[in-house]
Coordinates of C-alpha atoms in Angstrom, one line a residue:
M1 CA 8.6 -25.7 -6.6
N2 CA 6.5 -28.8 -6.0
G3 CA 5.0 -29.7 -2.7
R4 CA 7.7 -32.3 -1.8
A5 CA 10.6 -29.9 -2.7
L6 CA 9.0 -27.1 -0.6
A7 CA 8.6 -29.4 2.4
V8 CA 12.2 -30.5 2.2
G9 CA 13.3 -26.9 1.9
L10 CA 11.2 -25.9 4.9
M11 CA 12.7 -28.7 7.0
A12 CA 16.2 -27.7 6.1
A13 CA 15.4 -24.2 7.0
W14 CA 14.0 -25.2 10.4
L15 CA 17.0 -27.3 11.2
V16 CA 19.5 -24.6 10.3
V17 CA 17.6 -21.8 12.0
S18 CA 16.9 -23.8 15.1
G19 CA 20.6 -23.8 15.9
A20 CA 21.0 -20.1 15.6
A21 CA 20.9 -17.5 18.4
A22 CA 17.4 -15.9 18.9
R23 CA 16.7 -12.7 17.0
E24 CA 13.7 -10.4 17.0
L25 CA 12.8 -8.2 14.0
R26 CA 10.5 -5.2 14.3
V27 CA 7.9 -4.4 11.5
A28 CA 5.9 -1.2 11.5
D29 CA 2.5 -0.5 10.1
T30 CA 0.5 2.8 10.4
H31 CA -2.9 1.2 10.7
P32 CA -4.6 -0.1 13.9
A33 CA -4.4 -3.7 15.2
D34 CA -7.5 -5.0 13.5
Y35 CA -6.6 -3.6 10.1
P36 CA -6.1 -6.3 7.4
T37 CA -2.4 -5.5 6.7
V38 CA -1.6 -5.6 10.4
Q39 CA -3.4 -8.9 10.7
A40 CA -1.4 -10.2 7.7
L41 CA 1.8 -9.2 9.5
Q42 CA 0.7 -10.9 12.6
H43 CA 0.1 -14.1 10.6
M44 CA 3.6 -13.8 9.2
A45 CA 5.0 -13.3 12.7
R46 CA 3.3 -16.4 14.0
L47 CA 4.4 -18.5 11.1
V48 CA 8.0 -17.4 11.2
G49 CA 8.1 -17.9 15.0
E50 CA 6.7 -21.4 14.8
R51 CA 8.9 -22.5 11.9
S52 CA 12.1 -21.2 13.4
R53 CA 11.1 -22.7 16.8
G54 CA 11.4 -19.3 18.3
T55 CA 14.9 -18.4 17.1
L56 CA 13.5 -15.8 14.7
T57 CA 10.6 -13.7 15.8
I58 CA 8.8 -10.6 14.5
K59 CA 7.2 -7.9 16.6
V60 CA 4.5 -6.0 14.9
L61 CA 4.4 -2.3 15.7
H62 CA 1.0 -0.8 14.5
S63 CA -1.0 2.4 14.9
Q64 CA 1.9 4.7 13.8
V65 CA 4.1 4.1 16.8
M66 CA 7.1 4.4 14.5
G67 CA 5.7 7.4 12.7
D68 CA 4.0 7.8 9.3
E69 CA 4.9 5.8 6.2
Y70 CA 7.5 8.3 5.0
E71 CA 9.2 8.2 8.3
T72 CA 9.2 4.4 8.5
I73 CA 10.7 4.2 5.0
Q74 CA 13.6 6.4 6.2
H75 CA 14.0 4.3 9.3
V76 CA 14.2 1.1 7.3
R77 CA 16.5 2.5 4.8
A78 CA 18.9 3.5 7.5
G79 CA 18.6 0.2 9.3
A80 CA 17.1 1.8 12.4
L81 CA 13.9 -0.2 11.8
D82 CA 13.9 -3.7 10.4
M83 CA 10.8 -3.8 8.3
A84 CA 7.8 -1.8 7.3
R85 CA 4.5 -2.1 5.4
V86 CA 4.1 1.0 3.2
N87 CA 2.1 2.1 0.2
L88 CA 4.2 2.3 -3.0
T89 CA 3.2 6.0 -3.5
P90 CA 5.6 7.5 -0.9
L91 CA 8.4 5.7 -2.7
N92 CA 7.7 7.4 -6.0
S93 CA 10.4 10.1 -5.6
L94 CA 13.1 7.6 -4.5
V95 CA 12.2 4.7 -6.8
P96 CA 10.8 6.0 -10.1
E97 CA 9.6 2.5 -11.1
T98 CA 7.0 2.6 -8.4
I99 CA 5.3 5.5 -10.2
V100 CA 3.6 3.2 -12.7
P101 CA 1.5 1.1 -10.3
S102 CA 0.7 4.4 -8.4
L103 CA -0.8 6.0 -11.5
P104 CA -4.6 6.8 -11.7
Y105 CA -6.7 4.2 -13.4
V106 CA -3.8 2.0 -14.4
F107 CA -5.4 -1.1 -13.0
R108 CA -8.7 -2.3 -14.3
S109 CA -9.5 -4.5 -11.2
A110 CA -7.9 -6.2 -8.2
E111 CA -7.4 -9.2 -10.4
H112 CA -5.5 -7.2 -12.9
L113 CA -3.4 -5.7 -10.2
H114 CA -2.5 -9.2 -8.9
R115 CA -1.5 -10.4 -12.3
V116 CA 0.8 -7.4 -12.8
M117 CA 2.4 -7.3 -9.4
D118 CA 2.7 -11.1 -9.0
G119 CA 4.4 -11.4 -12.4
P120 CA 7.5 -10.0 -14.2
I121 CA 6.5 -6.4 -13.8
G122 CA 6.3 -6.7 -10.0
A123 CA 9.6 -8.5 -10.0
E124 CA 11.3 -5.7 -12.0
I125 CA 9.9 -3.1 -9.6
S126 CA 11.2 -5.2 -6.6
K127 CA 14.7 -5.1 -8.2
A128 CA 14.5 -1.4 -8.6
I129 CA 13.4 -1.0 -4.9
E130 CA 16.4 -3.1 -3.9
R131 CA 18.8 -0.7 -5.4
H132 CA 17.8 1.8 -2.7
G133 CA 18.6 0.0 0.5
F134 CA 15.6 -2.3 0.8
V135 CA 14.5 -5.8 0.0
A136 CA 10.9 -6.1 -1.1
L137 CA 9.3 -9.2 0.4
A138 CA 5.7 -9.0 -0.8
Y139 CA 3.1 -6.8 -2.3
Y140 CA -0.2 -6.3 -0.5
D141 CA -3.6 -5.1 -1.7
A142 CA -4.6 -1.6 -0.6
G143 CA -8.1 -1.3 -2.1
A144 CA -9.3 1.4 -4.5
R145 CA -8.8 4.9 -3.3
S146 CA -11.6 7.4 -3.6
F147 CA -12.3 11.0 -2.6
Y148 CA -14.1 12.1 0.6
N149 CA -14.8 15.6 1.9
S150 CA -16.8 17.7 4.3
R151 CA -18.3 20.1 1.8
H152 CA -20.5 18.4 -0.8
P153 CA -21.0 15.3 -3.0
I154 CA -18.4 14.8 -5.8
T155 CA -19.9 13.2 -8.9
T156 CA -17.7 14.8 -11.7
P157 CA -14.2 16.3 -11.8
A158 CA -15.8 19.8 -11.7
D159 CA -17.0 19.1 -8.1
L160 CA -13.4 19.0 -6.9
K161 CA -12.5 22.4 -8.1
G162 CA -11.1 24.6 -5.3
L163 CA -11.3 21.9 -2.6
R164 CA -8.3 21.5 -0.4
I165 CA -7.5 17.7 -0.7
R166 CA -4.9 16.0 1.4
V167 CA -2.7 13.8 -0.7
Q168 CA 0.2 11.4 0.0
Q169 CA 3.6 12.9 -0.2
S170 CA 4.2 11.9 -3.9
P171 CA 4.4 13.7 -7.2
V172 CA 1.9 11.3 -8.6
A173 CA -0.7 12.1 -6.0
E174 CA -0.2 15.9 -6.3
A175 CA -0.3 15.9 -10.1
M176 CA -3.5 13.8 -10.1
V177 CA -5.4 16.1 -7.7
R178 CA -4.2 19.2 -9.4
A179 CA -5.4 17.8 -12.8
L180 CA -8.8 17.5 -11.3
G181 CA -8.8 21.2 -10.2
A182 CA -8.4 20.7 -6.5
D183 CA -5.7 22.2 -4.2
A184 CA -3.3 19.4 -3.4
Q185 CA -2.2 19.4 0.3
P186 CA 0.6 16.9 1.0
L187 CA 0.2 15.8 4.6
P188 CA 1.4 12.8 6.7
Y189 CA -1.5 10.3 7.2
G190 CA -1.6 10.9 11.0
Q191 CA -2.4 14.6 10.4
V192 CA -5.4 14.1 8.2
G193 CA -8.0 13.7 11.0
I194 CA -6.7 16.9 12.7
G195 CA -6.7 18.8 9.4
L196 CA -10.3 17.8 8.7
D197 CA -11.5 18.7 12.2
A198 CA -9.7 22.1 12.1
G199 CA -10.9 22.9 8.6
V200 CA -7.3 23.1 7.3
I201 CA -8.3 20.6 4.6
D202 CA -11.7 19.9 3.0
G203 CA -11.1 16.3 2.2
A204 CA -8.7 13.5 1.4
E205 CA -8.7 10.2 -0.6
N206 CA -8.4 6.6 0.6
N207 CA -10.1 3.2 0.5
W208 CA -13.3 2.4 2.3
T209 CA -11.4 0.4 5.0
A210 CA -9.0 3.2 5.9
Y211 CA -11.7 5.8 5.7
H212 CA -13.6 3.9 8.4
A213 CA -10.7 2.7 10.5
S214 CA -9.1 6.2 10.7
G215 CA -12.4 7.9 11.8
H216 CA -12.2 10.3 9.0
C217 CA -15.8 9.4 8.2
R218 CA -16.9 11.4 11.2
S219 CA -15.5 14.7 9.8
A220 CA -15.8 14.2 6.1
R221 CA -19.2 12.6 5.5
Y222 CA -19.3 12.8 1.7
Y223 CA -17.7 9.7 0.1
S224 CA -17.4 9.6 -3.6
P225 CA -16.3 6.1 -5.0
T226 CA -14.1 7.4 -7.8
E227 CA -11.7 4.4 -7.3
H228 CA -9.1 6.5 -9.1
T229 CA -6.0 4.5 -7.9
M230 CA -5.3 1.0 -6.7
A231 CA -1.6 1.5 -5.7
P232 CA -0.4 -1.6 -4.0
E233 CA 1.5 -1.8 -0.8
V234 CA 4.9 -3.4 -0.2
L235 CA 6.5 -5.1 2.7
L236 CA 10.1 -3.8 3.0
I237 CA 13.1 -5.1 5.0
S238 CA 16.3 -3.1 5.4
R239 CA 19.0 -4.4 3.1
K240 CA 21.4 -4.0 5.9
V241 CA 19.3 -6.2 8.2
W242 CA 18.6 -8.7 5.4
D243 CA 22.3 -9.2 4.7
E244 CA 22.9 -10.0 8.4
L245 CA 20.4 -12.9 8.3
S246 CA 21.4 -16.4 7.4
A247 CA 20.2 -18.0 4.2
A248 CA 17.8 -20.1 6.2
E249 CA 16.3 -17.1 7.9
Q250 CA 15.9 -15.3 4.6
V251 CA 14.0 -18.4 3.3
L252 CA 11.7 -18.3 6.3
L253 CA 11.0 -14.6 5.9
R254 CA 10.2 -14.9 2.2
Q255 CA 7.9 -17.9 2.9
G256 CA 6.2 -16.1 5.8
A257 CA 5.7 -13.0 3.6
H258 CA 4.2 -15.2 0.8
H259 CA 1.7 -16.7 3.2
S260 CA 0.8 -13.2 4.6
V261 CA -0.2 -12.1 1.1
T262 CA -2.7 -14.9 0.9
T263 CA -4.0 -13.9 4.4
L264 CA -4.4 -10.3 3.4
R265 CA -6.2 -11.1 0.1
T266 CA -8.6 -13.3 2.1
L267 CA -9.3 -10.7 4.8
W268 CA -9.5 -7.6 2.6
P269 CA -13.0 -8.1 0.9
A270 CA -14.7 -8.8 4.2
H271 CA -13.2 -5.8 5.9
E272 CA -14.1 -3.6 3.0
R273 CA -17.7 -4.8 3.1
A274 CA -17.9 -4.3 6.9
A275 CA -16.6 -0.7 6.4
R276 CA -19.2 0.0 3.8
D277 CA -22.0 -1.4 5.9
A278 CA -20.8 0.6 8.9
M279 CA -21.1 3.8 7.0
A280 CA -24.9 3.3 6.5
G281 CA -25.5 4.0 10.2
M282 CA -23.1 7.0 10.4
G283 CA -24.7 9.5 8.1
V284 CA -22.2 9.1 5.4
Q285 CA -23.5 10.1 2.0
T286 CA -22.2 8.1 -1.0
S287 CA -22.5 9.7 -4.4
T288 CA -22.8 8.2 -7.9
V289 CA -19.7 9.0 -9.8
D290 CA -19.1 9.5 -13.5
H291 CA -16.0 7.3 -13.7
A292 CA -15.6 7.9 -17.4
A293 CA -15.2 11.6 -16.8
F294 CA -12.6 11.1 -14.2
A295 CA -10.7 8.6 -16.3
K296 CA -10.7 11.0 -19.3
V297 CA -9.2 13.8 -17.2
L298 CA -6.6 11.6 -15.6
R299 CA -5.4 9.5 -18.5
P300 CA -3.0 12.3 -19.7
V301 CA -1.5 12.2 -16.2
Q302 CA -0.4 8.6 -16.8
D303 CA 1.5 9.5 -20.0
R304 CA 3.0 12.7 -18.5
L305 CA 4.4 11.0 -15.4
A306 CA 5.7 7.9 -17.2
N307 CA 8.2 10.1 -18.9
T308 CA 11.3 7.9 -19.3
A309 CA 11.9 4.9 -21.6
V310 CA 11.8 2.5 -18.6
L311 CA 8.6 3.9 -17.2
K312 CA 6.9 4.1 -20.7
D313 CA 7.7 0.4 -21.2
L314 CA 6.4 -0.5 -17.7
L315 CA 3.2 1.4 -18.4
R316 CA 2.7 -0.2 -21.8
R317 CA 3.2 -3.7 -20.4
T318 CA 0.9 -3.0 -17.5
R319 CA -1.8 -1.8 -19.7
A320 CA -1.3 -4.8 -22.0
T321 CA -1.5 -7.4 -19.1
E322 CA -4.6 -9.5 -19.4

């Protein structure tokens, strides 16, 4: 769509929505208010509120006030919550197509991830998600996930042997950690800090930004930048809620979501650098990782979990995307 056509479409949407009764949508995010995804959602909320002239507003509920990601997925699917920002990994059991972008070492870089998820493959995964009671509005970056623990530095897969590592509630996450010789412990995100403090788990895996924002860096001071997964995140809206919106409101939400992606991708690098810099003064030890050794162990996990014709094809095309 060219600039003039987009402007005309926006004006039409404003005029139609401005005559509608006011409606507030609630969107949940597990992270704190200053986290990049929450800020992106706040940007979307401002944009939609302004362009609808206040007839369609979005309230951002952050800091796990609606529960962990698994819980918010269930709430959205039931229509009890309008929208949620979640990682794709907790959707793996419900939507098999989300397995492929959740696999270890499937993305070569953030740029590769963007090309895959912004293109036909991302569109196919969105259609698959929509068969399960959602509409996928946008894909967000989630950084590269790495291991951290309270015991010792991790430089090779052998260093993970026997460690109790928290994983997301997903068959992909569990299979990956078990392949590395660790004891996979599926736990809700909000219980990781408690588990680390109590010694119930030895470590977990997440990106630099979440590692810092969650405070896990205080209990697990060994951070090993394995960067083993780059599973993106998705902004979901309940299909039930979506179908209740007018066509003009749906246009505004999609446009707001599109702009929020740009905001997120602008914010993310600076937040990640700030988190890394903050670690220097907190006693966090960062190890040098043998990425080739990790990739060698985890490559078979890709092929084992992409075990249907649909998933094999998605994986082949993801690998082939330049």
